[in-house]
């Protein structure tokens, strides 16, 4: 009887200690998380209007950190996620500000000429990185404006301007956003990359100007044949290319490094630029992409995405609607 009571007491005590230990740990976790949130807020200069907003943002931050940590802990992937400037946004908010708004799905396209069609795949370099050829300007930040289409078109245009004139000029996306409202594109509310190629560009400090003052004129654009990564490779070997992707899922939101081989969809909602391709030391083929979410996202603002995957549409739909400016 006594033994029994003792056992019962130990069970209760044991439970008490385990339970209180857990509570204490949860509290420690929460205060550690709160400290991380504070640290993140100062790193990214984030302020909230009141305690209620801060508490709500903290919950989002905490959920995102948990998602990122459990994704990385799975340890069986070729890429990893990290806490970045989007850490206090829900995925729905992220999509609303960074992707969807800035992209208009393409209407039915009239096929254009593809000037690289007769280029032999075997004759292409094994790898290319347009940064090493001085054809890529520093990574930009589209900010709250959903004008990813403009950044994508501008990156490809900066590339062809450098290749054809020898001059690397940082061109103005703002110009495109401000001035192209008369055409098909609707400034910050979204646009179509191919239409962006029909606009003359000025250098990044320019104001709205007429075509004669523009820093760069391009003739037009051509589409890379759809769903054909070999054709995309021919184009990228010759110049940076605008690429549309499905950039809305959480693995894109928090991509931090490695070769993205995730399970993103193909609902094209974001524009980036393909500026090269290569293989990792373990033989994984990838596209090198320039994004416009500043250098705190991804690999200093860049992203590597799996190349030549079995789905013809490419990783996140990258092979569905590539296009490039012509000069
Ligand atoms: C590719 O070669 C074919 C056959 O010679 C030719 O008709 C076509 O115009 C060429 N394409 C380009 C873009 O030069």
Short mmCIF file of C-alpha atoms and ligand atoms in Angstrom, two decimals:
data_model
loop_
_atom_site.label_atom_id
_atom_site.label_comp_id
_atom_site.label_asym_id
_atom_site.label_seq_id
_atom_site.Cartn_x
_atom_site.Cartn_y
_atom_site.Cartn_z
CA UNK A 1 0.00 0.00 0.00
CA UNK A 2 2.76 2.41 1.02
CA UNK A 3 4.81 1.45 -2.03
CA UNK A 4 1.80 1.99 -4.12
CA UNK A 5 1.17 5.46 -2.70
CA UNK A 6 4.81 6.31 -3.11
CA UNK A 7 4.68 5.17 -6.68
CA UNK A 8 1.58 7.25 -7.18
CA UNK A 9 3.23 10.23 -5.53
CA UNK A 10 6.26 9.84 -7.76
CA UNK A 11 4.04 9.61 -10.74
CA UNK A 12 2.26 12.78 -9.74
CA UNK A 13 5.50 14.52 -8.81
CA UNK A 14 7.09 13.26 -11.98
CA UNK A 15 4.24 14.60 -13.97
CA UNK A 16 4.39 17.87 -12.10
CA UNK A 17 8.08 18.28 -12.83
CA UNK A 18 7.74 17.24 -16.44
CA UNK A 19 4.77 19.51 -16.93
CA UNK A 20 6.31 22.50 -15.22
CA UNK A 21 9.56 21.87 -17.03
CA UNK A 22 7.68 21.95 -20.32
CA UNK A 23 5.88 25.12 -19.42
CA UNK A 24 9.16 26.74 -18.44
CA UNK A 25 10.70 25.62 -21.70
CA UNK A 26 7.81 26.92 -23.73
CA UNK A 27 8.14 30.23 -21.95
CA UNK A 28 11.86 30.31 -22.66
CA UNK A 29 11.18 29.42 -26.30
CA UNK A 30 8.62 32.18 -26.57
CA UNK A 31 10.88 34.79 -25.03
CA UNK A 32 13.76 33.62 -27.20
CA UNK A 33 11.44 33.93 -30.18
CA UNK A 34 10.33 37.39 -29.05
CA UNK A 35 13.99 38.40 -28.83
CA UNK A 36 14.54 37.08 -32.35
CA UNK A 37 11.54 39.07 -33.53
CA UNK A 38 12.91 42.25 -31.91
CA UNK A 39 16.31 41.63 -33.45
CA UNK A 40 14.70 41.02 -36.86
CA UNK A 41 12.61 44.21 -36.52
CA UNK A 42 15.70 46.30 -35.97
CA UNK A 43 17.62 44.53 -38.73
CA UNK A 44 14.88 45.30 -41.26
CA UNK A 45 13.77 48.61 -39.76
CA UNK A 46 10.25 47.35 -39.12
CA UNK A 47 7.90 49.29 -36.84
CA UNK A 48 4.36 48.41 -35.83
CA UNK A 49 1.69 50.93 -35.05
CA UNK A 50 0.69 49.40 -31.70
CA UNK A 51 1.10 46.40 -29.42
CA UNK A 52 -1.84 44.60 -30.98
CA UNK A 53 -0.26 44.73 -34.42
CA UNK A 54 3.07 43.71 -32.96
CA UNK A 55 1.50 40.72 -31.19
CA UNK A 56 -0.24 39.64 -34.37
CA UNK A 57 2.96 40.03 -36.45
CA UNK A 58 4.86 38.09 -33.80
CA UNK A 59 2.51 35.12 -34.29
CA UNK A 60 3.12 35.22 -38.04
CA UNK A 61 6.88 35.54 -37.49
CA UNK A 62 6.85 32.59 -35.10
CA UNK A 63 4.90 30.38 -37.52
CA UNK A 64 7.27 31.30 -40.36
CA UNK A 65 10.37 30.58 -38.27
CA UNK A 66 8.93 27.18 -37.36
CA UNK A 67 8.16 26.43 -41.00
CA UNK A 68 11.68 27.43 -42.07
CA UNK A 69 13.35 25.44 -39.31
CA UNK A 70 11.37 22.28 -39.91
CA UNK A 71 11.94 22.54 -43.68
CA UNK A 72 15.68 22.83 -43.14
CA UNK A 73 15.75 20.11 -40.49
CA UNK A 74 14.31 17.61 -42.98
CA UNK A 75 17.81 17.76 -44.48
CA UNK A 76 17.00 15.87 -47.68
CA UNK A 77 16.79 18.82 -50.02
CA UNK A 78 19.18 20.62 -52.33
CA UNK A 79 18.11 24.04 -51.11
CA UNK A 80 17.34 25.70 -47.83
CA UNK A 81 15.20 28.49 -46.46
CA UNK A 82 16.04 31.43 -44.24
CA UNK A 83 14.50 34.25 -42.28
CA UNK A 84 14.46 37.31 -44.51
CA UNK A 85 12.55 40.58 -44.93
CA UNK A 86 9.32 38.64 -45.54
CA UNK A 87 9.37 36.88 -42.15
CA UNK A 88 6.38 38.73 -40.68
CA UNK A 89 4.15 38.27 -43.73
CA UNK A 90 1.72 35.43 -44.15
CA UNK A 91 2.07 33.66 -47.47
CA UNK A 92 -1.18 35.28 -48.65
CA UNK A 93 0.17 38.75 -47.85
CA UNK A 94 3.45 37.93 -49.52
CA UNK A 95 1.65 36.85 -52.68
CA UNK A 96 -0.49 39.96 -52.66
CA UNK A 97 2.43 42.38 -52.42
CA UNK A 98 5.24 40.59 -54.20
CA UNK A 99 3.83 38.50 -56.94
CA UNK A 100 0.27 38.35 -58.31
CA UNK A 101 -0.25 42.09 -58.42
CA UNK A 102 2.84 42.57 -60.49
CA UNK A 103 2.11 40.09 -63.19
CA UNK A 104 -0.49 39.72 -65.83
CA UNK A 105 -0.89 36.32 -67.45
CA UNK A 106 -0.08 36.37 -71.09
CA UNK A 107 -2.88 36.46 -73.65
CA UNK A 108 -2.65 34.05 -76.57
CA UNK A 109 0.66 34.80 -78.20
CA UNK A 110 1.53 35.28 -81.82
CA UNK A 111 4.73 33.27 -82.30
CA UNK A 112 7.76 35.46 -82.91
CA UNK A 113 10.97 34.64 -84.67
CA UNK A 114 13.45 32.78 -82.48
CA UNK A 115 16.86 33.93 -83.65
CA UNK A 116 18.73 31.19 -81.80
CA UNK A 117 16.77 28.30 -83.27
CA UNK A 118 19.64 27.02 -85.39
CA UNK A 119 22.25 27.31 -82.67
CA UNK A 120 23.64 23.86 -81.88
CA UNK A 121 23.26 22.78 -78.26
CA UNK A 122 26.65 21.06 -78.48
CA UNK A 123 28.28 24.33 -79.39
CA UNK A 124 27.04 26.10 -76.24
CA UNK A 125 29.39 26.78 -73.34
CA UNK A 126 29.06 24.27 -70.48
CA UNK A 127 28.29 27.14 -68.15
CA UNK A 128 27.69 30.84 -68.38
CA UNK A 129 27.30 33.63 -65.86
CA UNK A 130 26.56 37.03 -67.38
CA UNK A 131 27.76 38.70 -64.16
CA UNK A 132 31.33 37.67 -64.93
CA UNK A 133 30.96 39.35 -68.34
CA UNK A 134 29.86 42.60 -66.76
CA UNK A 135 26.35 42.43 -68.22
CA UNK A 136 24.40 42.42 -64.95
CA UNK A 137 23.76 45.48 -62.76
CA UNK A 138 23.53 45.14 -58.95
CA UNK A 139 20.41 43.49 -57.53
CA UNK A 140 17.52 45.93 -57.13
CA UNK A 141 14.51 46.04 -54.85
CA UNK A 142 11.02 46.35 -56.25
CA UNK A 143 9.82 47.46 -52.81
CA UNK A 144 6.08 47.41 -52.21
CA UNK A 145 5.40 47.98 -55.86
CA UNK A 146 4.29 44.93 -57.80
CA UNK A 147 6.37 45.88 -60.81
CA UNK A 148 8.44 42.64 -61.01
CA UNK A 149 7.67 42.53 -64.74
CA UNK A 150 9.56 45.79 -65.20
CA UNK A 151 12.61 44.57 -63.24
CA UNK A 152 12.68 41.39 -65.26
CA UNK A 153 12.47 43.22 -68.60
CA UNK A 154 15.03 45.79 -67.46
CA UNK A 155 17.56 43.13 -66.39
CA UNK A 156 17.32 41.47 -69.80
CA UNK A 157 17.56 44.86 -71.54
CA UNK A 158 20.61 45.93 -69.51
CA UNK A 159 22.18 42.66 -70.65
CA UNK A 160 21.59 43.14 -74.38
CA UNK A 161 22.66 46.79 -74.19
CA UNK A 162 25.96 45.78 -72.59
CA UNK A 163 26.50 42.94 -75.06
CA UNK A 164 25.82 45.11 -78.10
CA UNK A 165 27.34 48.42 -77.00
CA UNK A 166 29.92 47.41 -74.41
CA UNK A 167 28.28 49.74 -71.88
CA UNK A 168 26.60 48.57 -68.69
CA UNK A 169 23.92 51.11 -67.84
CA UNK A 170 21.55 50.67 -64.93
CA UNK A 171 18.18 51.36 -66.54
CA UNK A 172 15.14 52.74 -64.83
CA UNK A 173 12.27 50.49 -63.86
CA UNK A 174 10.54 53.52 -62.38
CA UNK A 175 10.51 55.13 -65.79
CA UNK A 176 8.82 52.09 -67.15
CA UNK A 177 6.32 52.02 -64.33
CA UNK A 178 5.63 55.77 -64.55
CA UNK A 179 5.60 56.14 -68.28
CA UNK A 180 4.25 52.95 -69.69
CA UNK A 181 0.79 53.57 -68.28
CA UNK A 182 -0.43 54.66 -71.71
CA UNK A 183 0.41 51.32 -73.21
CA UNK A 184 -0.64 47.86 -72.23
CA UNK A 185 1.09 47.87 -68.87
CA UNK A 186 -0.55 49.41 -65.86
CA UNK A 187 2.34 50.72 -63.82
CA UNK A 188 2.39 49.29 -60.34
CA UNK A 189 -0.79 47.34 -60.81
CA UNK A 190 0.88 44.85 -63.06
CA UNK A 191 2.03 44.39 -66.58
CA UNK A 192 3.29 42.09 -69.20
CA UNK A 193 6.99 41.69 -69.79
CA UNK A 194 6.76 41.61 -73.55
CA UNK A 195 5.00 44.98 -73.56
CA UNK A 196 7.76 46.38 -71.37
CA UNK A 197 10.21 45.64 -74.17
CA UNK A 198 8.35 48.03 -76.40
CA UNK A 199 9.34 51.01 -74.30
CA UNK A 200 12.50 53.14 -74.58
CA UNK A 201 14.56 53.16 -71.40
CA UNK A 202 16.43 55.90 -69.62
CA UNK A 203 19.26 55.60 -67.14
CA UNK A 204 18.14 55.00 -63.57
CA UNK A 205 18.17 58.68 -62.59
CA UNK A 206 16.13 59.82 -65.58
CA UNK A 207 12.72 61.42 -65.64
CA UNK A 208 10.01 60.62 -68.14
CA UNK A 209 11.59 61.50 -71.44
CA UNK A 210 10.90 61.12 -75.07
CA UNK A 211 12.47 58.26 -76.96
CA UNK A 212 15.31 60.39 -78.33
CA UNK A 213 16.72 60.97 -74.84
CA UNK A 214 16.57 57.38 -73.81
CA UNK A 215 19.77 55.71 -72.67
CA UNK A 216 18.94 52.51 -74.42
CA UNK A 217 16.81 51.70 -77.35
CA UNK A 218 15.84 48.21 -78.24
CA UNK A 219 14.20 47.01 -81.38
CA UNK A 220 11.65 44.74 -79.81
CA UNK A 221 11.51 41.32 -78.30
CA UNK A 222 11.26 37.67 -79.24
CA UNK A 223 9.79 34.77 -77.32
CA UNK A 224 11.75 31.64 -76.55
CA UNK A 225 9.69 28.65 -77.78
CA UNK A 226 7.54 27.58 -74.82
CA UNK A 227 8.23 24.59 -72.61
CA UNK A 228 11.63 23.96 -74.07
CA UNK A 229 14.59 24.27 -71.70
CA UNK A 230 17.03 23.46 -74.51
CA UNK A 231 15.75 26.50 -76.44
CA UNK A 232 16.02 28.58 -73.26
CA UNK A 233 19.63 27.44 -72.89
CA UNK A 234 20.40 28.61 -76.44
CA UNK A 235 18.98 32.03 -75.63
CA UNK A 236 20.63 32.40 -72.20
CA UNK A 237 24.00 31.40 -73.71
CA UNK A 238 23.61 34.50 -75.88
CA UNK A 239 21.97 37.05 -73.57
CA UNK A 240 20.10 37.45 -70.26
CA UNK A 241 16.47 36.41 -70.68
CA UNK A 242 13.23 37.47 -68.94
CA UNK A 243 11.50 34.55 -67.31
CA UNK A 244 8.11 34.22 -65.66
CA UNK A 245 7.75 31.88 -62.70
CA UNK A 246 5.33 30.85 -60.01
CA UNK A 247 7.02 32.72 -57.20
CA UNK A 248 4.20 32.60 -54.71
CA UNK A 249 4.81 29.65 -52.46
CA UNK A 250 6.55 29.62 -49.10
CA UNK A 251 9.68 27.94 -50.43
CA UNK A 252 10.06 30.92 -52.79
CA UNK A 253 9.18 33.44 -50.08
CA UNK A 254 11.95 32.15 -47.82
CA UNK A 255 14.44 30.70 -50.33
CA UNK A 256 17.88 31.29 -48.92
CA UNK A 257 20.30 29.19 -50.98
CA UNK A 258 21.01 26.04 -52.94
CA UNK A 259 19.37 24.71 -56.09
CA UNK A 260 15.60 25.04 -55.86
CA UNK A 261 14.08 21.67 -56.60
CA UNK A 262 10.92 22.27 -54.64
CA UNK A 263 7.34 21.61 -55.52
CA UNK A 264 6.25 25.07 -56.60
CA UNK A 265 3.37 25.33 -59.03
CA UNK A 266 3.15 26.80 -62.52
CA UNK A 267 0.71 29.67 -61.95
CA UNK A 268 3.00 32.32 -63.37
CA UNK A 269 2.90 35.38 -61.14
CA UNK A 270 6.42 36.76 -60.98
CA UNK A 271 9.12 37.95 -63.35
CA UNK A 272 12.85 37.30 -62.92
CA UNK A 273 15.84 37.18 -65.27
CA UNK A 274 17.85 34.11 -66.31
CA UNK A 275 21.47 35.28 -66.31
CA UNK A 276 23.29 31.97 -66.62
CA UNK A 277 23.39 28.24 -66.07
CA UNK A 278 25.81 25.73 -64.58
CA UNK A 279 26.15 22.44 -62.71
CA UNK A 280 26.96 22.00 -59.03
CA UNK A 281 29.89 19.78 -58.03
CA UNK A 282 27.43 16.92 -57.50
CA UNK A 283 26.14 17.30 -61.06
CA UNK A 284 22.86 19.12 -60.35
CA UNK A 285 22.09 21.37 -63.31
CA UNK A 286 20.69 24.79 -62.53
CA UNK A 287 19.63 28.15 -63.95
CA UNK A 288 21.10 31.23 -62.38
CA UNK A 289 18.35 33.81 -61.85
CA UNK A 290 18.38 37.46 -60.83
CA UNK A 291 15.51 38.55 -58.62
CA UNK A 292 14.38 42.04 -57.55
CA UNK A 293 13.81 41.51 -53.82
CA UNK A 294 17.12 43.10 -52.72
CA UNK A 295 20.25 41.29 -51.59
CA UNK A 296 18.71 40.11 -48.32
CA UNK A 297 16.67 37.51 -50.23
CA UNK A 298 18.18 34.29 -51.61
CA UNK A 299 21.86 34.10 -52.52
CA UNK A 300 22.60 37.83 -52.29
CA UNK A 301 19.49 38.52 -54.33
CA UNK A 302 20.06 35.65 -56.79
CA UNK A 303 18.42 32.25 -57.02
CA UNK A 304 19.47 28.93 -58.51
CA UNK A 305 16.68 26.79 -59.96
CA UNK A 306 16.81 23.18 -61.17
CA UNK A 307 17.42 22.93 -64.93
CA UNK A 308 16.25 20.28 -67.42
CA UNK A 309 13.67 18.72 -65.13
CA UNK A 310 11.21 16.12 -66.42
CA UNK A 311 8.30 18.59 -66.44
CA UNK A 312 8.65 20.45 -69.77
CA UNK A 313 7.28 23.61 -68.19
CA UNK A 314 10.43 23.80 -66.07
CA UNK A 315 10.89 24.46 -62.37
CA UNK A 316 8.06 26.77 -61.17
CA UNK A 317 7.03 27.13 -64.85
CA UNK A 318 10.24 28.93 -65.83
CA UNK A 319 10.20 27.53 -69.38
CA UNK A 320 6.61 28.58 -70.11
CA UNK A 321 7.05 32.22 -71.17
CA UNK A 322 10.67 33.31 -71.51
CA UNK A 323 11.40 36.25 -73.80
CA UNK A 324 14.31 38.54 -74.58
CA UNK A 325 14.79 42.02 -76.03
CA UNK A 326 16.43 42.49 -79.40
CA UNK A 327 18.65 45.27 -80.56
C1 LIG B 1 17.17 28.14 -89.40
O1 LIG B 1 17.46 27.33 -90.52
C2 LIG B 1 16.38 27.19 -91.42
C3 LIG B 1 16.81 26.18 -92.50
O2 LIG B 1 18.03 26.57 -93.06
C4 LIG B 1 16.01 28.54 -92.01
O3 LIG B 1 14.91 28.43 -92.88
C5 LIG B 1 15.67 29.49 -90.89
O4 LIG B 1 15.41 30.78 -91.37
C6 LIG B 1 16.80 29.55 -89.87
N1 LIG B 1 16.37 30.35 -88.73
C7 LIG B 1 16.96 31.47 -88.33
C8 LIG B 1 16.37 32.16 -87.17
O5 LIG B 1 17.95 31.92 -88.87
#
